[in-house]
Short mmCIF file of N, CA and C in Angstrom, two decimals:
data_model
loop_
_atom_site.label_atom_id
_atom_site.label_comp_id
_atom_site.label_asym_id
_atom_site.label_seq_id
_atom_site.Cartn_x
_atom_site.Cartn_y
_atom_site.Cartn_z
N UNK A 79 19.46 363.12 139.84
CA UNK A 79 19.08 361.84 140.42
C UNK A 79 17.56 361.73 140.54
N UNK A 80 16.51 362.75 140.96
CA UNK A 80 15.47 362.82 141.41
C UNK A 80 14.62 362.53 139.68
N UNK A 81 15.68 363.27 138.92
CA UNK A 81 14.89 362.90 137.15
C UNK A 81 15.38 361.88 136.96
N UNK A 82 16.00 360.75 137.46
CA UNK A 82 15.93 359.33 137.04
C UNK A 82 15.15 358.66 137.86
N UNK A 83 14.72 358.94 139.05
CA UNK A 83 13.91 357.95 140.00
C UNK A 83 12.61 358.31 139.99
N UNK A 84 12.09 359.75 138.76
CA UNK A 84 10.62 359.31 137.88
C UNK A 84 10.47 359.02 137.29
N UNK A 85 11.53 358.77 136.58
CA UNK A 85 11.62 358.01 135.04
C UNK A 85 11.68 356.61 135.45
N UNK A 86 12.07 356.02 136.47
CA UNK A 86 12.25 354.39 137.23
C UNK A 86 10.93 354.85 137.59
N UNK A 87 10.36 355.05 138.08
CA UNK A 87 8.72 355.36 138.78
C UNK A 87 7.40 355.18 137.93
N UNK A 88 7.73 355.85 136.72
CA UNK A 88 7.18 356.42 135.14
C UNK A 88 6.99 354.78 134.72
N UNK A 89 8.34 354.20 133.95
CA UNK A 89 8.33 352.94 133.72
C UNK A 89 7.60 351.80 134.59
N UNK A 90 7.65 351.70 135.90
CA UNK A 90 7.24 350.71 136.75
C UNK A 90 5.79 350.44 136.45
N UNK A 91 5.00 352.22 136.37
CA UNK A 91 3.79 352.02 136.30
C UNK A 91 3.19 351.50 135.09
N UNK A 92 3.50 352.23 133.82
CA UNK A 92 3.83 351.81 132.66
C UNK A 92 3.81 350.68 132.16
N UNK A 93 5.28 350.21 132.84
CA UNK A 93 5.48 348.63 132.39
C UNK A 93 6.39 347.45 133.06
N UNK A 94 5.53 347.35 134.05
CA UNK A 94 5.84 346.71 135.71
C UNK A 94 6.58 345.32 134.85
N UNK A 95 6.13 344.51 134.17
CA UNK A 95 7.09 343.56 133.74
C UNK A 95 8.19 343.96 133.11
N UNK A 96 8.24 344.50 132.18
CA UNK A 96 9.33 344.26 131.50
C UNK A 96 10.04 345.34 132.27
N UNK A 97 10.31 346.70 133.05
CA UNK A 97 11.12 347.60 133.66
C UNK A 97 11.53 346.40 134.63
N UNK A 98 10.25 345.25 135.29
CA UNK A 98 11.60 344.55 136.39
C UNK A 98 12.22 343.57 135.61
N UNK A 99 11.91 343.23 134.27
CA UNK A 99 12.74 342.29 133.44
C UNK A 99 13.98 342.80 133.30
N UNK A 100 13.60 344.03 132.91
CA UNK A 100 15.35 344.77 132.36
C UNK A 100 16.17 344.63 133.65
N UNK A 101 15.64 345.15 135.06
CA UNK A 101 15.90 345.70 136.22
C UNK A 101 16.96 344.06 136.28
N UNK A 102 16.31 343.28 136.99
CA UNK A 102 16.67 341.56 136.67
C UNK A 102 17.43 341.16 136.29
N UNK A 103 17.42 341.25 134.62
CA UNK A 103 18.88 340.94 133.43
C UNK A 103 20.15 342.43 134.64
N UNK A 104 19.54 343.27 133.96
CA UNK A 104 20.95 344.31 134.70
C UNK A 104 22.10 342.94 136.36
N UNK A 105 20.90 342.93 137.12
CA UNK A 105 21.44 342.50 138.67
C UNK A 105 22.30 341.54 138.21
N UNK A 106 20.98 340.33 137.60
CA UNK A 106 21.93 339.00 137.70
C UNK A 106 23.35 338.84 136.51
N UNK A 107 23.32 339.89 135.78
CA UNK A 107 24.64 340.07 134.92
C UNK A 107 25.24 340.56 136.06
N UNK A 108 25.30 341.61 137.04
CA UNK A 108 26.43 342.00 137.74
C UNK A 108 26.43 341.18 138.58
N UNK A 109 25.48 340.33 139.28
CA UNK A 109 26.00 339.12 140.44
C UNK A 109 26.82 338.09 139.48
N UNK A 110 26.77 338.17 138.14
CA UNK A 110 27.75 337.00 137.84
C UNK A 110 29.05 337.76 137.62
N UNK A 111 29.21 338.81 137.19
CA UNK A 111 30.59 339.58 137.00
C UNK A 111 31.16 339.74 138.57
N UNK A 112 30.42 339.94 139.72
CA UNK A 112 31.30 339.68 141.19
C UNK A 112 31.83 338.63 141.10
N UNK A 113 30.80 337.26 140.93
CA UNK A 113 31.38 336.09 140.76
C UNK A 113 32.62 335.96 140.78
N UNK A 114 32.88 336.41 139.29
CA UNK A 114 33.80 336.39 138.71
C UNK A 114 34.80 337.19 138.27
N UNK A 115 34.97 338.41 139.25
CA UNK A 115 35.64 339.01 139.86
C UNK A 115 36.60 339.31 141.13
N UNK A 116 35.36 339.06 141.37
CA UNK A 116 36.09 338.92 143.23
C UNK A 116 35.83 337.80 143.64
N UNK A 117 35.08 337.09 143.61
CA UNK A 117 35.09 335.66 144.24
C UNK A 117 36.43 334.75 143.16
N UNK A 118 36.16 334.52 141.87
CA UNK A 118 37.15 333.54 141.45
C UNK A 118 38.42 334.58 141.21
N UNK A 119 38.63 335.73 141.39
CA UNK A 119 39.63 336.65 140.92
C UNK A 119 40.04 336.62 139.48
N UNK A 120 38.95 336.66 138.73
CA UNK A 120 39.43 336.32 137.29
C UNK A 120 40.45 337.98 136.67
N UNK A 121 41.28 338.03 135.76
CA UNK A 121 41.86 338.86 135.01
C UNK A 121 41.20 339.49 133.84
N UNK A 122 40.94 340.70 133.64
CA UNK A 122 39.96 340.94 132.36
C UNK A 122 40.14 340.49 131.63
N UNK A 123 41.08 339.72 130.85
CA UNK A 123 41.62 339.13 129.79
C UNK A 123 40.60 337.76 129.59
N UNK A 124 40.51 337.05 131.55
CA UNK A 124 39.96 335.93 131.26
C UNK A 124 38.01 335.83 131.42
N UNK A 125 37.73 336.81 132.00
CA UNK A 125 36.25 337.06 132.35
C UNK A 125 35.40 336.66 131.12
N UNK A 126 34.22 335.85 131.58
CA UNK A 126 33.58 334.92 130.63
C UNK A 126 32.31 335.76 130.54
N UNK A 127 32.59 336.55 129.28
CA UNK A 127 31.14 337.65 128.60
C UNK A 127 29.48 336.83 128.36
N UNK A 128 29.93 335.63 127.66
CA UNK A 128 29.15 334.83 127.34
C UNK A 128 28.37 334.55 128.64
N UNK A 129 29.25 333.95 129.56
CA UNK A 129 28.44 333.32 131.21
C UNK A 129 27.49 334.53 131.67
N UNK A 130 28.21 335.70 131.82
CA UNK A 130 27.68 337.27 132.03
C UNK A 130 26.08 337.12 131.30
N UNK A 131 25.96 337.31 130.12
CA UNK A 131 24.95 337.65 129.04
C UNK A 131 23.97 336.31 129.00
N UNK A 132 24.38 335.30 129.67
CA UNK A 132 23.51 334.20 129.95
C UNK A 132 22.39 334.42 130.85
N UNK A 133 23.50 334.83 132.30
CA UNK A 133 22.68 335.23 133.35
C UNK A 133 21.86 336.94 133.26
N UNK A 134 22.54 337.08 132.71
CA UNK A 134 21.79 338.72 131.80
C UNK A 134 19.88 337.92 130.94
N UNK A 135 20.35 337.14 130.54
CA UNK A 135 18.85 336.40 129.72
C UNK A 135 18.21 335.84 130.56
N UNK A 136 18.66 335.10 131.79
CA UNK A 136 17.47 334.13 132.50
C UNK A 136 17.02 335.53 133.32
N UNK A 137 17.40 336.52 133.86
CA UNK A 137 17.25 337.42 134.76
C UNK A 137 16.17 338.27 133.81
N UNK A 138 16.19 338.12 132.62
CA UNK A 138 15.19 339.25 131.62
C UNK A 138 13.85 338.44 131.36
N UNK A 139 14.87 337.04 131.22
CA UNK A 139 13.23 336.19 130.27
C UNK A 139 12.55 335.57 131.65
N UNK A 140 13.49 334.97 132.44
CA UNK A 140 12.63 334.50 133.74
C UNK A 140 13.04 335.17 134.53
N UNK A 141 13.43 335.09 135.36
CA UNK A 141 14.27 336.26 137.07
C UNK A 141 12.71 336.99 136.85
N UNK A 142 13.00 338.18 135.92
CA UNK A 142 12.03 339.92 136.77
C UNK A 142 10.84 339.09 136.12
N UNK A 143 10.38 338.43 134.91
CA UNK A 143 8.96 338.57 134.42
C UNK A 143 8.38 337.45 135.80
N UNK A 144 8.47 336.52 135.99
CA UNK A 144 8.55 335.16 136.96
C UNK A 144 8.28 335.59 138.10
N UNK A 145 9.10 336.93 138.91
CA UNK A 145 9.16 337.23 139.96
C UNK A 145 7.73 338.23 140.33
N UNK A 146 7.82 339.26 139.18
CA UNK A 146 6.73 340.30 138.93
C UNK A 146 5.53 339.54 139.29
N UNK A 147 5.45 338.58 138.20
CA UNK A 147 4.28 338.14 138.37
C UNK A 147 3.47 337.38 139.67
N UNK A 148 4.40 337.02 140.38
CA UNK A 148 3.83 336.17 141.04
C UNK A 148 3.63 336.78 142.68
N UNK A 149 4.63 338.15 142.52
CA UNK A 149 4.10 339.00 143.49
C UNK A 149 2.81 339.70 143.27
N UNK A 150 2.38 339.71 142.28
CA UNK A 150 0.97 340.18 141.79
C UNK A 150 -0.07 339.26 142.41
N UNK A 151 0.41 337.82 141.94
CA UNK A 151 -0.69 336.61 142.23
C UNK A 151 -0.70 336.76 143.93
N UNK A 152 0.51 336.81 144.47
CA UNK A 152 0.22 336.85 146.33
C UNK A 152 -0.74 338.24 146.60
N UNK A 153 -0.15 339.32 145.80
CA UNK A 153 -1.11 340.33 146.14
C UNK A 153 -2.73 340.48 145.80
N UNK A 154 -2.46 339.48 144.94
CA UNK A 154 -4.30 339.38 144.59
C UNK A 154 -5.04 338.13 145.68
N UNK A 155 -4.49 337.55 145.46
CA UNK A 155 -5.28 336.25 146.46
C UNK A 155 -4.92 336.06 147.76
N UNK A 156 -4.24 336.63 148.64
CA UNK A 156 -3.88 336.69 150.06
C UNK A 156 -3.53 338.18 150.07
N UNK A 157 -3.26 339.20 149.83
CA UNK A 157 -3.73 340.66 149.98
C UNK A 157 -1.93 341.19 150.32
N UNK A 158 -2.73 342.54 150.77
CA UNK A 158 -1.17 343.34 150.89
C UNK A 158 -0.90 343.78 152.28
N UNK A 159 -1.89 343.75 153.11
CA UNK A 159 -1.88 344.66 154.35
C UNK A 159 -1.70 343.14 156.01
N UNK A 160 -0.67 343.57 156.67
CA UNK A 160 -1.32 342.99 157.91
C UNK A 160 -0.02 341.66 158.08
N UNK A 161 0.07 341.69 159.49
CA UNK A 161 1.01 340.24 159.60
C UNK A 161 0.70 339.22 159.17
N UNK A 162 -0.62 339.21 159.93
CA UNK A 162 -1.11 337.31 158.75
C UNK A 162 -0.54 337.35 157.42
N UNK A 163 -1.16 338.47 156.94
CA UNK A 163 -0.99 338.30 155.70
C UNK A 163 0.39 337.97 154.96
N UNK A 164 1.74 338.76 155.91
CA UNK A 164 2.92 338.79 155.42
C UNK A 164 3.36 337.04 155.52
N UNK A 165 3.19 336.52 156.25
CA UNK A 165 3.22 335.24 156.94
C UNK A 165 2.87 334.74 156.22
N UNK A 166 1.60 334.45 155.55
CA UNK A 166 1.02 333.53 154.38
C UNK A 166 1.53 333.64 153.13
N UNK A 167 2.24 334.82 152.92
CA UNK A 167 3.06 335.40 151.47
C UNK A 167 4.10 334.64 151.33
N UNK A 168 5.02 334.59 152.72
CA UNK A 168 6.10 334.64 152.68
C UNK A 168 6.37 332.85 152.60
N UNK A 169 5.24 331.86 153.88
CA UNK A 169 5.00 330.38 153.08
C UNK A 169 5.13 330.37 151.81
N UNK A 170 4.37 331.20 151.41
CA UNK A 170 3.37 330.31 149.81
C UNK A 170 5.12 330.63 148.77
N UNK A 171 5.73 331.67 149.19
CA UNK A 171 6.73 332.24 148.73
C UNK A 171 7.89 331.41 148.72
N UNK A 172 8.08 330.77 150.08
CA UNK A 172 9.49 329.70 149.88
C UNK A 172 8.80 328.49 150.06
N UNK A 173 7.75 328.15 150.07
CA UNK A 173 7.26 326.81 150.12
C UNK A 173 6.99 325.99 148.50
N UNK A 174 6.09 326.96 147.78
CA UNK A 174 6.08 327.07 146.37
C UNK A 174 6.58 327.29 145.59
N UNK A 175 7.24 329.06 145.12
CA UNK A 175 8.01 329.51 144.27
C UNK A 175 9.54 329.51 144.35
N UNK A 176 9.75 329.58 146.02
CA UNK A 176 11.28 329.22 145.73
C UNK A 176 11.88 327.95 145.32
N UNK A 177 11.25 326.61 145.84
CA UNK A 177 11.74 325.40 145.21
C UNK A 177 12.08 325.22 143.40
N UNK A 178 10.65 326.10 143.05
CA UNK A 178 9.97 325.58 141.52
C UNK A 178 11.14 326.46 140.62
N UNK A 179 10.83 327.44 141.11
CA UNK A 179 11.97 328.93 140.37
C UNK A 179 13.69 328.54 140.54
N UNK A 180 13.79 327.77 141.74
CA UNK A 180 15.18 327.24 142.22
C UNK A 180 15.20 326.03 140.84
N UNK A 181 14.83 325.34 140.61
CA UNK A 181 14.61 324.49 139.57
C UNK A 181 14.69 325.06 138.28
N UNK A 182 13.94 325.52 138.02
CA UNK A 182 13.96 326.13 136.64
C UNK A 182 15.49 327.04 136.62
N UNK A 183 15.83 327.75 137.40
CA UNK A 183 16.81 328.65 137.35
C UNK A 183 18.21 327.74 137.07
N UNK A 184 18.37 326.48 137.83
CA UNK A 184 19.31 325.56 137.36
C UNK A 184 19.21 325.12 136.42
N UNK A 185 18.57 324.69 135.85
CA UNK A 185 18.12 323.99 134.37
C UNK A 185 18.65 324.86 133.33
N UNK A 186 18.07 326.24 133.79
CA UNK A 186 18.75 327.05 132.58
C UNK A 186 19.52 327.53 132.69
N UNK A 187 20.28 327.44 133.50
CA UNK A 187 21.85 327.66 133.50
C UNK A 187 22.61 326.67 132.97
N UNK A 188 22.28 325.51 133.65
CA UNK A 188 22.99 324.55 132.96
C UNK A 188 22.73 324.13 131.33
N UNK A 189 21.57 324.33 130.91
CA UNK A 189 21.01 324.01 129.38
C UNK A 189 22.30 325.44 128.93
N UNK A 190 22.01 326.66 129.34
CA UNK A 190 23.06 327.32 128.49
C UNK A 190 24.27 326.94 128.57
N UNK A 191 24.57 326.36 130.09
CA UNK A 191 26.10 326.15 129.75
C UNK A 191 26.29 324.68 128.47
N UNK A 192 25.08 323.90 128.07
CA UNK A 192 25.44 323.29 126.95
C UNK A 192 25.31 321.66 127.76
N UNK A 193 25.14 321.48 128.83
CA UNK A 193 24.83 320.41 129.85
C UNK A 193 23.79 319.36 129.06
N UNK A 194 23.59 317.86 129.09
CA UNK A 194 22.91 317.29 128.37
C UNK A 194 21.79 317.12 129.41
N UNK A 195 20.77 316.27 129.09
CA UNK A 195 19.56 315.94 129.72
C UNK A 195 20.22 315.44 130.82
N UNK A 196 21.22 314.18 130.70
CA UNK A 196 21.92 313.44 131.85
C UNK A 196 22.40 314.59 132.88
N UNK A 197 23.36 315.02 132.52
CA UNK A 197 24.02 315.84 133.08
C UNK A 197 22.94 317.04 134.06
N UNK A 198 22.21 317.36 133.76
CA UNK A 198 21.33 318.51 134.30
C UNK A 198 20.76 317.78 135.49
N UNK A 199 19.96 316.17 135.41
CA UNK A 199 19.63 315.45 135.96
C UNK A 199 21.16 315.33 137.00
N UNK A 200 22.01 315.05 137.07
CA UNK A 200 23.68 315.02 138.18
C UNK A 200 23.47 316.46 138.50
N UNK A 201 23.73 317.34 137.88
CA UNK A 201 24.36 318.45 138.87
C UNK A 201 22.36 318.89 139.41
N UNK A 202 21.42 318.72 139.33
CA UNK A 202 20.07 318.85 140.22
C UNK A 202 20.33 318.26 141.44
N UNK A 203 20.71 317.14 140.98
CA UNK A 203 20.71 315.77 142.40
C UNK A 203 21.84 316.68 143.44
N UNK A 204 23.39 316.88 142.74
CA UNK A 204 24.16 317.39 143.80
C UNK A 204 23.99 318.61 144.14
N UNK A 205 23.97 319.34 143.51
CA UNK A 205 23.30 321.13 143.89
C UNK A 205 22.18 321.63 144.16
N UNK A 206 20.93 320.91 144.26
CA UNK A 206 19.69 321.16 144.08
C UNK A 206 19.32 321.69 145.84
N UNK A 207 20.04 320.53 146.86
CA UNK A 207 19.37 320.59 148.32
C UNK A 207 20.32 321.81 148.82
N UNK A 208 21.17 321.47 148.08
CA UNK A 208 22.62 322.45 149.63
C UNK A 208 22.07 323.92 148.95
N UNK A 209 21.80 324.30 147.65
CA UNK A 209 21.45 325.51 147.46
C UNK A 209 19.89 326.13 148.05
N UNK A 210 18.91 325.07 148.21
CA UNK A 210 17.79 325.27 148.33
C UNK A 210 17.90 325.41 149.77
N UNK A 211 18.60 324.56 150.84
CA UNK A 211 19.18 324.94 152.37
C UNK A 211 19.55 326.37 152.16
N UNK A 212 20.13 326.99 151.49
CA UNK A 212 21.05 328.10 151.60
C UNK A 212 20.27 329.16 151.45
N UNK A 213 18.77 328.87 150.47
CA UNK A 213 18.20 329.86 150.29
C UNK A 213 17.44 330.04 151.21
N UNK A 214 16.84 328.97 152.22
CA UNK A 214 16.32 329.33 153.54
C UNK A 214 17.04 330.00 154.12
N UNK A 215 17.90 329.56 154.40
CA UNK A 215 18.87 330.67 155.62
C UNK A 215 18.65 332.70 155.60
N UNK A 216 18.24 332.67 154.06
CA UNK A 216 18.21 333.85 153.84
C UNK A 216 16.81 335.01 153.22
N UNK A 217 16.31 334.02 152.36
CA UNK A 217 15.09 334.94 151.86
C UNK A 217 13.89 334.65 152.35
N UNK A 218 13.54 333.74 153.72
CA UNK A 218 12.66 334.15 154.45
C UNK A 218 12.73 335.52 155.36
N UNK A 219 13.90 335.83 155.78
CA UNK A 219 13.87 337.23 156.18
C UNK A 219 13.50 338.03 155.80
N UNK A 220 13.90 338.37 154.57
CA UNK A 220 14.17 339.07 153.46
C UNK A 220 12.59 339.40 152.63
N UNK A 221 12.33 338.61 152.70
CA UNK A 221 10.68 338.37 152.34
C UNK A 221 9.49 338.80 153.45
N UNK A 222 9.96 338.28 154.78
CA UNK A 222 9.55 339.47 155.92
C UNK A 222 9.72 340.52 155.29
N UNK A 223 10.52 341.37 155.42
CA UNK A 223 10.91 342.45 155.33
C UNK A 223 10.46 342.71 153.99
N UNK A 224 10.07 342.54 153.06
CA UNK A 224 10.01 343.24 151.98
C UNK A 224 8.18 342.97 151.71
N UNK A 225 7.54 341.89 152.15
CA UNK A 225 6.01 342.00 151.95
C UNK A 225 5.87 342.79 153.21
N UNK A 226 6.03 342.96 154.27
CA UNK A 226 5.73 343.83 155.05
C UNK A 226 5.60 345.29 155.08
N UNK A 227 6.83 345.82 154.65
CA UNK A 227 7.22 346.95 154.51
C UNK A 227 7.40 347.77 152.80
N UNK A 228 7.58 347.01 152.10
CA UNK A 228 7.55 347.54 151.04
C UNK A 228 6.87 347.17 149.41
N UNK A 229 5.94 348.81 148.78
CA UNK A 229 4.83 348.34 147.76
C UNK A 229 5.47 347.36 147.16
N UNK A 230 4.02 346.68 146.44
CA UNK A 230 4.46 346.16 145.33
C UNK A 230 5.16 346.38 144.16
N UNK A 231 5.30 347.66 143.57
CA UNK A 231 5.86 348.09 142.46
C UNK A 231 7.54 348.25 142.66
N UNK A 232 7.72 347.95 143.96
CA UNK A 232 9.07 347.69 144.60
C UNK A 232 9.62 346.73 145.02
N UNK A 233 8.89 345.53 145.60
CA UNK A 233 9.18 344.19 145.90
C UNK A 233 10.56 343.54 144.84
N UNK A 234 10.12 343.68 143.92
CA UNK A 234 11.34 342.88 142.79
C UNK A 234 12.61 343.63 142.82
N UNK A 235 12.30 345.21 142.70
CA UNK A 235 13.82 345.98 142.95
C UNK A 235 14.42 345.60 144.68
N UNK A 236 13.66 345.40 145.85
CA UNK A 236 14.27 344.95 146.68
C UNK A 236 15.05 343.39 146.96
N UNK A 237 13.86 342.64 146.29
CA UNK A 237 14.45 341.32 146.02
C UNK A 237 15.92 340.86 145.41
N UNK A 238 15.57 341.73 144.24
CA UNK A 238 16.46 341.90 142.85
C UNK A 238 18.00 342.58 143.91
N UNK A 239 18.09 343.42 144.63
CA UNK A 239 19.02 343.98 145.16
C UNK A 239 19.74 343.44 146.13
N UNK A 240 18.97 342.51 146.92
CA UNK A 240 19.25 341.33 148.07
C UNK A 240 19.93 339.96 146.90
N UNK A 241 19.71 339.79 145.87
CA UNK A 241 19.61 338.68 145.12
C UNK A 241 20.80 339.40 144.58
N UNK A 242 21.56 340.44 143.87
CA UNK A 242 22.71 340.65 143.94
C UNK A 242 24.16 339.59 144.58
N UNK A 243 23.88 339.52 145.79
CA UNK A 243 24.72 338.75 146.54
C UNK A 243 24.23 337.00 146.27
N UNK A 244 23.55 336.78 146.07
CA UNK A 244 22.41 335.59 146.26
C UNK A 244 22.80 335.10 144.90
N UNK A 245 22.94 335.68 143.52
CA UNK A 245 22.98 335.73 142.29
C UNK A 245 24.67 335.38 142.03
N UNK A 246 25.30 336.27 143.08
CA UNK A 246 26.84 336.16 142.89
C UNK A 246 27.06 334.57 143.64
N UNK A 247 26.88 334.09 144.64
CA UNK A 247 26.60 332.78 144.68
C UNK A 247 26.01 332.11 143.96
N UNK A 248 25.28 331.88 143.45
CA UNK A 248 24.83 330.97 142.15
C UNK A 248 25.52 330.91 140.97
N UNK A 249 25.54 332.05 140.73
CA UNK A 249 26.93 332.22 139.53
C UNK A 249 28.09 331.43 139.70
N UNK A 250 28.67 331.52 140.70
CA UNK A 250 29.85 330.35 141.35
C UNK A 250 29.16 329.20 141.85
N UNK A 251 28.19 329.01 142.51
CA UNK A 251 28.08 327.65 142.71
C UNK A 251 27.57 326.79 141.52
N UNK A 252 27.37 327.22 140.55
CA UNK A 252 26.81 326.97 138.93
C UNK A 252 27.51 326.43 138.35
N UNK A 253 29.01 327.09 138.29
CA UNK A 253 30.14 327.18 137.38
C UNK A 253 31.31 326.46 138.18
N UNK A 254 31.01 325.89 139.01
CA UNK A 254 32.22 324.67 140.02
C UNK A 254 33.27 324.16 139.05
N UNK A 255 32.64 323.56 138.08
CA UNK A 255 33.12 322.49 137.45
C UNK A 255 34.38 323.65 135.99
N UNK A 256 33.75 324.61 136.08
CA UNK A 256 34.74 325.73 134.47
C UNK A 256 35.56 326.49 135.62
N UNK A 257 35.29 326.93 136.96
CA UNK A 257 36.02 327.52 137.58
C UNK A 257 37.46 326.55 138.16
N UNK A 258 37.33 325.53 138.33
CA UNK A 258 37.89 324.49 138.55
C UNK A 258 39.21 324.34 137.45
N UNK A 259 38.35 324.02 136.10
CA UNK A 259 39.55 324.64 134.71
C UNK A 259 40.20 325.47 134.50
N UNK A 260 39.76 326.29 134.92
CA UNK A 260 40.23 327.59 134.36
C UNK A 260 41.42 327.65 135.72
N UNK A 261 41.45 327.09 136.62
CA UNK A 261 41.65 327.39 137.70
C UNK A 261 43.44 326.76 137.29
N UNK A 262 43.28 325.28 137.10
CA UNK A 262 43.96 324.41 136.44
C UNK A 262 44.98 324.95 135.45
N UNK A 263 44.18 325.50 134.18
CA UNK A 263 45.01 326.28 133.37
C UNK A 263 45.65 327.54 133.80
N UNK A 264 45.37 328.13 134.29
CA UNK A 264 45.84 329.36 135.21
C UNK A 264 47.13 328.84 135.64
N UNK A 265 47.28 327.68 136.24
CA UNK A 265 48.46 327.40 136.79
C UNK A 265 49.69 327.37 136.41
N UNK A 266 48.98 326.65 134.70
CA UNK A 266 50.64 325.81 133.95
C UNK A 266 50.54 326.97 133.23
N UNK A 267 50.30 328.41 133.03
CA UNK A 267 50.63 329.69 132.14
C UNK A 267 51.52 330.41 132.73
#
């Protein structure tokens, strides 16, 4: 164990984006397989690989690079040490990046699920506030706790690990409308 958590250590320093890109794709593929496991109780037969390997791509190409980075930008221009400081992180953090990243993250879920311009524009309008409420409830804490207490070269694996659960909700609140079908067909089989 101790020779994999220098080799996670090794990489970080190495190559802080892309180790939390990979890190990222890994989570948000398994917050969508809970999803869709234990939340919709799907059967291996019916589990959607494709939905999996979607959220596997936004978590590689945006999630860890998106996230990395912009814990860099708080750590460069408002610093690392001190309550103020955590306080001003943690604003600029759900005031700024969580709305913008909450946005983008729907968009491309829905563009993969194949959603038209119209359509992306409907499910923003209905999903956009109750999820963005939901994410207050939770990753201002969370964001305490993690600019406070823990480096930067760790922030995204803590995020990323809290976002597990956070990820498995989105995954289902994403997919309302195929869980719904599937739900349907399930019945008359």
């Amino acid at each position: 164990m101790r020779t994999v958590i220098k080799l996670y250590q090794k990489l970080l320093h190495k190559y802080p984006v892309g180790s939390q890109a990979v890190q990222a794709g890994v989570l948000m593929a398994l917050g969508d397989q809970i999803a869709q496991n234990v939340v919709e109780r799907r059967k291996f037969g019916n589990l959607d690989f494709i939905r999996t390997s979607q959220f596997a791509s936004i978590g590689f190409f945006i999630g860890g690079p998106a996230t990395r980075t912009w814990y860099g930008i708080l750590d460069k221009y408002i610093g690392s040490k001190g309550g103020i400081v955590v306080v001003k992180k943690v604003l600029c953090d759900q005031l700024l990046f969580a709305p913008t990243f909450l946005s983008v993250l729907l968009v491309s879920i829905g563009t993969l699920q194949g959603n038209t311009i119209d359509n992306l524009k409907l499910k923003l309008k209905n999903d956009y506030f109750e999820i963005l409420t939901n994410n207050y409830k939770l990753w201002p804490m969370v964001q305490l706790v993690n600019f406070y207490f823990v480096p930067l070269q760790y922030q995204v694996l803590v995020v990323q690990s809290v976002a597990l659960l956070w990820n498995t909700y989105i995954s289902y609140r994403t997919n309302l409308e195929m869980i719904f079908k599937y739900i349907r067909v399930e019945d008359y089989e």
